[in-house]
XYZ file of C-alpha atoms in Angstrom:
507
model
C 7.309 -24.779 -17.020
C 8.046 -22.246 -19.759
C 5.071 -23.463 -21.814
C 2.770 -23.222 -18.780
C 4.005 -19.706 -18.080
C 3.474 -18.734 -21.711
C -0.058 -20.178 -21.619
C -0.774 -18.289 -18.406
C 0.443 -15.040 -19.946
C -1.795 -15.583 -22.958
C -4.804 -16.201 -20.725
C -4.065 -13.089 -18.670
C -3.782 -10.951 -21.809
C -7.162 -12.068 -23.255
C -9.272 -9.060 -24.200
C -12.412 -8.163 -22.269
C -14.852 -8.990 -25.075
C -13.233 -12.409 -25.491
C -13.412 -13.040 -21.747
C -17.082 -12.028 -21.729
C -17.887 -14.332 -24.662
C -16.093 -17.258 -23.006
C -17.872 -16.542 -19.727
C -21.287 -16.511 -21.458
C -20.584 -19.817 -23.177
C -19.238 -21.525 -20.060
C -21.925 -20.107 -17.769
C -24.641 -21.016 -20.296
C -23.402 -24.580 -20.604
C -23.129 -24.926 -16.825
C -26.616 -23.525 -16.175
C -28.172 -25.694 -18.919
C -26.522 -28.765 -17.394
C -27.783 -27.753 -13.975
C -31.324 -27.352 -15.323
C -31.220 -30.777 -16.947
C -29.981 -32.302 -13.688
C -32.706 -30.647 -11.595
C -35.389 -31.616 -14.104
C -34.190 -35.182 -14.100
C -34.599 -35.193 -10.300
C -38.148 -33.730 -10.393
C -39.942 -36.822 -9.113
C -37.396 -37.302 -6.366
C -38.072 -33.738 -5.319
C -41.820 -34.345 -5.585
C -41.805 -37.355 -3.290
C -39.343 -35.664 -0.974
C -41.832 -32.828 -0.489
C -44.669 -35.268 -0.012
C -42.775 -37.057 2.732
C -41.247 -34.071 4.510
C -43.499 -31.065 3.872
C -46.382 -30.625 6.342
C -49.844 -30.922 4.816
C -50.756 -27.320 5.639
C -47.727 -26.085 3.678
C -48.216 -28.131 0.512
C -49.019 -26.020 -2.523
C -50.298 -28.997 -4.585
C -53.160 -31.539 -3.963
C -52.531 -35.203 -3.085
C -54.537 -38.371 -3.407
C -56.072 -40.067 -0.375
C -53.665 -42.421 1.385
C -56.433 -45.038 1.773
C -57.496 -44.817 -1.866
C -56.424 -48.335 -2.877
C -57.961 -49.952 0.175
C -61.278 -48.212 -0.400
C -61.113 -49.106 -4.078
C -60.809 -52.853 -3.438
C -63.538 -52.751 -0.790
C -66.008 -50.796 -2.891
C -65.369 -52.957 -5.997
C -66.902 -55.978 -4.211
C -70.247 -54.150 -4.089
C -70.619 -53.672 -7.846
C -70.876 -55.759 -11.009
C -68.729 -55.115 -14.022
C -70.862 -54.409 -17.144
C -70.579 -56.945 -19.918
C -70.053 -54.074 -22.396
C -70.166 -50.332 -22.517
C -73.526 -50.528 -24.285
C -75.186 -51.998 -21.173
C -76.515 -48.665 -19.965
C -78.201 -49.959 -16.850
C -75.083 -51.826 -15.675
C -72.873 -48.798 -16.401
C -75.242 -46.526 -14.492
C -75.272 -48.976 -11.595
C -71.422 -48.804 -11.498
C -71.327 -44.963 -11.259
C -71.226 -44.840 -7.407
C -67.982 -46.789 -7.610
C -66.346 -43.855 -9.457
C -67.160 -41.474 -6.601
C -63.911 -42.685 -5.013
C -62.025 -40.509 -7.523
C -61.372 -36.869 -6.560
C -61.180 -33.975 -9.024
C -57.639 -34.966 -10.097
C -58.088 -38.754 -10.467
C -59.309 -40.807 -13.434
C -60.700 -44.368 -13.073
C -61.269 -46.594 -16.124
C -62.534 -50.190 -16.077
C -61.593 -52.679 -18.810
C -62.460 -56.314 -19.313
C -59.762 -58.540 -17.875
C -59.936 -61.115 -20.661
C -60.921 -59.110 -23.748
C -59.424 -55.767 -22.593
C -62.436 -53.826 -23.886
C -63.621 -50.638 -22.295
C -66.515 -50.989 -19.899
C -66.885 -47.720 -18.013
C -64.915 -44.860 -16.545
C -64.815 -41.322 -15.123
C -62.882 -38.259 -16.263
C -61.297 -35.954 -13.651
C -63.430 -32.906 -12.968
C -60.372 -30.590 -12.843
C -59.580 -31.338 -16.470
C -62.949 -30.020 -17.628
C -61.315 -26.648 -18.290
C -61.207 -25.650 -14.680
C -58.590 -23.074 -13.589
C -55.796 -23.074 -12.549
C -55.429 -26.817 -13.184
C -56.173 -26.477 -16.867
C -53.457 -23.780 -17.236
C -50.848 -25.951 -15.529
C -52.005 -28.974 -17.511
C -51.726 -27.169 -20.843
C -48.302 -25.732 -19.907
C -47.104 -29.198 -18.915
C -48.016 -30.753 -22.246
C -47.228 -27.852 -24.561
C -44.133 -26.275 -22.989
C -42.612 -28.930 -20.794
C -43.559 -31.840 -23.027
C -43.749 -34.190 -20.079
C -46.314 -36.783 -18.914
C -47.658 -35.344 -15.710
C -50.197 -38.085 -14.944
C -49.232 -41.095 -12.851
C -50.893 -44.198 -14.354
C -51.447 -47.471 -12.469
C -53.118 -50.710 -13.698
C -54.480 -53.370 -11.331
C -56.688 -56.426 -11.520
C -59.524 -55.691 -9.078
C -62.124 -58.228 -7.924
C -65.705 -57.064 -8.452
C -68.971 -58.738 -7.390
C -69.256 -60.673 -10.644
C -65.545 -61.329 -11.216
C -62.217 -59.634 -11.915
C -61.644 -56.596 -14.159
C -58.659 -54.503 -15.170
C -58.785 -51.031 -13.543
C -56.603 -48.128 -14.804
C -55.984 -45.292 -12.323
C -54.484 -41.931 -13.492
C -53.488 -39.309 -10.912
C -53.078 -35.699 -12.149
C -52.186 -34.109 -8.806
C -48.578 -33.587 -9.878
C -49.677 -30.978 -12.470
C -49.682 -28.457 -9.610
C -46.065 -29.371 -8.807
C -44.395 -29.920 -12.184
C -45.026 -26.471 -13.632
C -43.942 -24.475 -10.515
C -40.936 -26.767 -10.188
C -40.004 -26.169 -13.844
C -40.380 -22.403 -13.364
C -38.273 -22.583 -10.204
C -35.518 -24.464 -12.053
C -35.606 -21.953 -14.895
C -35.488 -19.041 -12.471
C -32.590 -20.575 -10.524
C -30.498 -21.333 -13.623
C -31.199 -18.009 -15.344
C -30.432 -16.146 -12.098
C -27.165 -18.014 -11.746
C -26.279 -17.244 -15.383
C -27.050 -13.541 -14.940
C -25.159 -13.455 -11.637
C -21.984 -14.829 -13.240
C -22.181 -12.413 -16.177
C -23.122 -9.388 -14.067
C -20.433 -10.245 -11.516
C -17.825 -10.097 -14.273
C -19.252 -6.853 -15.667
C -19.551 -5.368 -12.167
C -15.947 -6.231 -11.406
C -14.803 -4.426 -14.553
C -17.051 -1.462 -13.750
C -15.584 -1.351 -10.249
C -12.107 -1.254 -11.800
C -13.199 1.615 -14.050
C -14.615 3.517 -11.052
C -11.359 2.959 -9.156
C -9.469 4.180 -12.216
C -11.700 7.265 -12.336
C -10.960 7.962 -8.671
C -7.217 7.670 -9.323
C -7.471 10.061 -12.267
C -9.348 12.585 -10.107
C -6.630 12.251 -7.458
C -3.987 12.896 -10.098
C -5.894 15.928 -11.381
C -6.076 17.286 -7.826
C -2.273 17.092 -7.523
C -1.753 13.715 -5.823
C 1.067 12.177 -7.847
C 2.437 10.018 -5.018
C -0.298 7.368 -4.806
C 0.341 4.588 -7.362
C -2.532 3.087 -9.332
C -3.530 -0.433 -8.331
C -2.829 -3.258 -10.735
C -5.910 -4.045 -12.840
C -4.732 -7.070 -14.798
C -3.538 -7.264 -18.377
C -6.671 -6.591 -20.414
C -7.615 -3.253 -21.973
C -8.450 -1.679 -18.609
C -5.281 -3.087 -17.042
C -3.112 -1.724 -19.853
C -4.845 1.667 -19.530
C -4.198 1.626 -15.773
C -0.547 0.706 -16.308
C -0.043 3.498 -18.848
C -1.776 6.009 -16.579
C 0.502 4.972 -13.724
C 3.497 5.525 -16.011
C 2.058 8.942 -16.865
C 1.672 9.660 -13.142
C 5.311 8.709 -12.532
C 6.443 10.860 -15.455
C 4.391 13.828 -14.220
C 5.802 13.350 -10.729
C 9.373 13.263 -12.039
C 8.735 16.351 -14.162
C 7.207 18.131 -11.187
C 10.150 17.263 -8.951
C 12.571 18.260 -11.694
C 10.740 21.549 -12.086
C 11.076 22.137 -8.361
C 14.780 21.339 -8.546
C 15.190 23.695 -11.481
C 13.384 26.422 -9.576
C 15.610 25.824 -6.568
C 18.701 25.786 -8.774
C 17.660 29.087 -10.313
C 17.346 30.609 -6.871
C 20.745 29.246 -5.901
C 22.099 30.477 -9.228
C 21.053 34.008 -8.423
C 22.638 33.749 -4.982
C 25.829 32.230 -6.441
C 26.138 34.936 -9.097
C 25.567 37.639 -6.513
C 28.169 36.023 -4.278
C 30.871 35.474 -6.902
C 30.426 38.930 -8.414
C 30.330 40.666 -5.046
C 33.605 39.120 -3.836
C 35.945 40.709 -6.455
C 33.882 43.898 -6.205
C 34.569 43.993 -2.459
C 38.297 43.501 -3.037
C 38.281 46.063 -5.834
C 36.506 48.558 -3.589
C 39.045 47.934 -0.848
C 41.997 48.693 -3.125
C 40.282 51.806 -4.484
C 39.615 52.970 -0.944
C 43.294 52.531 -0.108
C 44.230 54.486 -3.222
C 41.776 57.230 -2.312
C 43.272 57.523 1.179
C 46.768 57.538 -0.386
C 48.096 54.808 1.875
C 51.328 53.064 0.879
C 52.190 55.394 -2.021
C 54.975 53.057 -3.034
C 52.399 50.300 -3.742
C 49.968 52.415 -5.761
C 51.103 51.005 -9.105
C 50.745 47.466 -7.762
C 47.316 48.277 -6.347
C 46.175 49.724 -9.669
C 47.385 46.574 -11.437
C 45.432 44.461 -8.966
C 42.331 46.603 -9.511
C 42.645 46.069 -13.252
C 43.009 42.327 -12.753
C 39.898 42.291 -10.570
C 38.069 44.260 -13.254
C 39.168 41.631 -15.799
C 37.944 38.925 -13.458
C 34.549 40.619 -13.262
C 34.361 40.838 -17.038
C 35.218 37.159 -17.396
C 32.607 36.217 -14.794
C 29.886 38.136 -16.595
C 30.923 36.552 -19.916
C 30.655 33.095 -18.385
C 27.656 33.703 -16.151
C 25.606 31.022 -17.923
C 28.024 28.383 -16.682
C 26.653 28.948 -13.222
C 23.323 27.529 -14.336
C 24.984 24.120 -14.066
C 26.781 24.649 -10.757
C 24.174 22.565 -8.916
C 23.577 20.023 -11.696
C 24.925 16.689 -10.451
C 25.195 15.233 -13.937
C 26.803 17.908 -16.068
C 28.733 20.084 -13.647
C 29.883 23.377 -15.095
C 29.163 22.658 -18.741
C 31.358 21.635 -21.580
C 32.913 25.046 -22.256
C 35.094 24.952 -19.144
C 38.682 25.617 -20.184
C 41.451 23.565 -18.570
C 45.071 24.629 -18.752
C 48.268 23.516 -17.051
C 48.765 26.147 -14.362
C 52.222 26.331 -12.770
C 52.571 26.198 -9.023
C 53.814 29.782 -9.121
C 50.347 30.915 -10.222
C 48.882 29.583 -6.974
C 51.660 31.158 -4.904
C 51.196 34.574 -6.489
C 47.452 34.418 -5.989
C 47.889 33.442 -2.330
C 50.388 36.273 -1.773
C 47.974 38.740 -3.313
C 45.156 37.628 -1.039
C 47.527 37.649 1.928
C 48.430 41.278 1.193
C 44.774 42.218 1.012
C 44.132 40.537 4.370
C 46.927 42.540 5.944
C 45.460 45.724 4.498
C 42.141 44.722 6.062
C 43.771 44.478 9.496
C 44.641 40.780 9.656
C 47.947 39.168 10.510
C 48.963 36.510 8.018
C 51.567 33.798 8.046
C 52.734 32.301 4.750
C 54.359 28.903 4.890
C 55.586 28.023 1.399
C 58.265 25.356 0.736
C 61.112 25.882 -1.692
C 59.558 25.166 -5.088
C 62.748 25.758 -6.981
C 63.821 22.146 -6.588
C 64.113 20.222 -9.835
C 61.414 17.757 -8.902
C 58.846 20.500 -8.411
C 59.964 23.220 -10.782
C 58.112 21.579 -13.692
C 55.022 20.686 -11.652
C 51.731 21.939 -13.022
C 48.054 21.697 -12.150
C 45.401 20.984 -14.796
C 42.616 23.369 -13.846
C 40.423 26.230 -14.989
C 42.096 29.526 -14.132
C 38.791 31.342 -13.653
C 37.578 28.643 -11.270
C 40.791 28.836 -9.245
C 40.355 32.581 -8.876
C 36.755 32.191 -7.745
C 37.708 29.450 -5.281
C 40.372 31.589 -3.650
C 38.095 34.655 -3.685
C 35.402 32.677 -1.831
C 37.789 31.345 0.806
C 39.487 34.649 1.592
C 36.297 36.678 1.482
C 34.944 34.340 4.163
C 38.003 35.106 6.257
C 37.394 38.843 5.953
C 33.813 38.473 7.124
C 34.070 35.797 9.821
C 37.696 35.501 10.999
C 39.039 37.001 14.227
C 41.636 39.696 13.465
C 43.349 39.057 16.762
C 44.600 35.677 15.591
C 47.004 34.976 12.745
C 45.651 33.597 9.492
C 47.887 30.704 8.475
C 48.342 29.914 4.773
C 50.285 26.737 4.035
C 51.243 25.142 0.721
C 52.765 21.697 0.330
C 53.420 19.575 -2.723
C 54.186 15.898 -3.222
C 51.715 13.802 -5.200
C 49.160 16.536 -4.609
C 49.285 20.286 -4.258
C 47.655 21.024 -0.909
C 46.647 24.558 0.042
C 45.576 24.990 3.670
C 44.006 28.159 5.067
C 43.409 28.291 8.826
C 41.917 31.094 10.889
C 40.319 31.767 14.264
C 36.546 32.088 14.234
C 35.236 35.462 15.327
C 33.783 34.980 18.795
C 30.214 36.255 18.351
C 27.013 34.577 19.434
C 25.852 34.377 15.835
C 29.044 32.724 14.654
C 29.114 30.369 17.602
C 25.761 28.999 16.499
C 26.763 28.959 12.845
C 29.949 27.138 13.730
C 27.918 24.102 14.740
C 26.661 23.720 11.146
C 30.108 23.025 9.667
C 30.625 19.441 8.562
C 33.875 18.400 6.935
C 33.075 14.739 6.430
C 36.633 13.879 7.614
C 37.177 15.138 11.175
C 35.141 15.613 14.329
C 33.729 19.086 14.807
C 33.990 21.280 17.852
C 30.648 21.534 19.666
C 29.377 24.916 20.865
C 26.882 25.572 23.644
C 24.162 26.678 21.209
C 23.516 22.943 20.630
C 22.921 23.143 16.851
C 23.148 19.890 14.964
C 25.860 19.375 12.396
C 24.704 19.151 8.790
C 25.392 16.410 6.310
C 25.997 18.652 3.359
C 29.743 19.039 3.965
C 29.463 22.848 3.700
C 29.391 25.611 6.294
C 27.745 29.045 6.218
C 30.456 30.249 8.585
C 32.659 31.915 5.964
C 30.135 32.954 3.303
C 30.870 36.318 1.672
C 27.534 37.736 0.694
C 26.073 41.159 1.272
C 25.077 42.167 4.760
C 21.424 41.913 3.816
C 21.733 38.389 2.363
C 23.654 36.884 5.240
C 25.044 33.342 5.036
C 23.423 30.968 2.508
C 26.222 28.370 2.097
C 26.595 29.393 -1.542
C 30.322 30.207 -1.355
C 31.652 26.929 -0.022
C 29.036 24.985 -1.962
C 30.320 26.569 -5.168
C 33.901 25.828 -4.088
C 32.967 22.183 -3.487
C 31.359 21.850 -6.925
C 34.243 23.559 -8.708
C 36.800 21.357 -6.930
C 34.880 18.226 -7.890
C 34.686 19.425 -11.480
C 38.476 19.789 -11.587
C 38.964 16.361 -9.895
C 40.145 18.120 -6.758
C 39.081 17.797 -3.164
C 37.834 20.227 -0.516
C 38.148 19.393 3.194
C 36.576 21.550 5.906
C 36.868 21.228 9.653
C 36.611 23.186 12.881
C 38.522 22.499 16.048
C 38.650 24.553 19.229
C 37.303 27.659 17.549
C 39.590 27.434 14.490
C 38.330 26.908 10.964
C 40.503 25.201 8.368
C 39.933 24.683 4.656
C 42.150 22.407 2.579
C 42.306 22.389 -1.214
C 43.898 19.375 -2.850
C 44.891 19.286 -6.554
C 46.455 16.513 -8.600
C 49.988 17.409 -9.777
C 51.388 16.768 -13.246
C 55.192 16.621 -13.472
């Protein structure tokens, strides 16, 4: 089986010029054999036409059907000359030769001595056309005896004589039949060769059409298989080129989309600390809570440091939406204590209260021995951006009438849960339908929007008022959590939105 498969592969990979040479040899041998077979059957064809073709459709002359009967009857009226020198007897026998038509020869020989007595030559052979042309072609080109010779002992008036009859009627059939056989075999040979060439030309035309489609921008339609010869290999390589161009085109589109999302992400992440910084500065300008001014100034400085760090690492955002490489290889991981998360949450809680929200902090006692040494391996800058995104969404989309609940728990994982009431506006009601946590059922609003499969919600995006919600915030949070081997869970229920951050704990 393996040998047969190998032989088949070799045959399929034969080059075009080799295939054409083999086809010419095989077709030539077949057509030559066919010609020899047809030529061997020439007399069968001749008599078949005589028996089946009507007389008015015959293209060649025929002898009289009653020729032999008339010959024997007429011979009884004449004497056979004793020799060819007996002029009077030979002349007296001439009416007997009138039985022969223009294509028949009659010769009389002595029965006992076999010597020539008299005879007649066919009139058509006296250089008459077109018989002479066919006759010459038969003998010179076809090299075949075209006369049909018969010998009979015929009784004359003075005794028996040997009569030789030669019919040349078939000269009108042999040459046309030979030309017909040649035409048929040569036509068959040319048909086989031209069919092969035409098939290859058709493949080339189809290949040209595919190339024109590719040049016009159609990179989806695959090229049809064209075998394993030179044209087939060219088609296969062009199809690979088409696939490569298509992949490059799609990748270029993805890069373009990622660049657009990069701009939105940078605008979002830079605007969030700027908004918080502006809020603290506004409080300082209005001289509210004078006792907290030093703390507020410290927070403003920290936000300014955060902005500086973001601008220094802005190129990392180019990989936020890259599924393969994440945030790049320069991401710095450190063991952050649980207290870092608590302080950050308290800071954001204070800012929410300054913005008019009511907050509820639910922190367990982390002074226990089993949790005092707990730490989270994460990037500090990413943690800050994650919390900035979540709380900036609350400022923009949460209802100030309801308490914002912030809960922290720790066992095998550090879980941070932020829950708030969704602001009851028509816009947010419709946006609320787009939230998809991937874990819990979502509350359905009357606007009848379909839930998305992305796992992100535009509900709590913190972008500028002109940009609106583009899902960049929570999408960035999702990517950053995945990069740090964490987990983000989002869900809505009865008008409340809840986000859960889950980090692995090292003790």
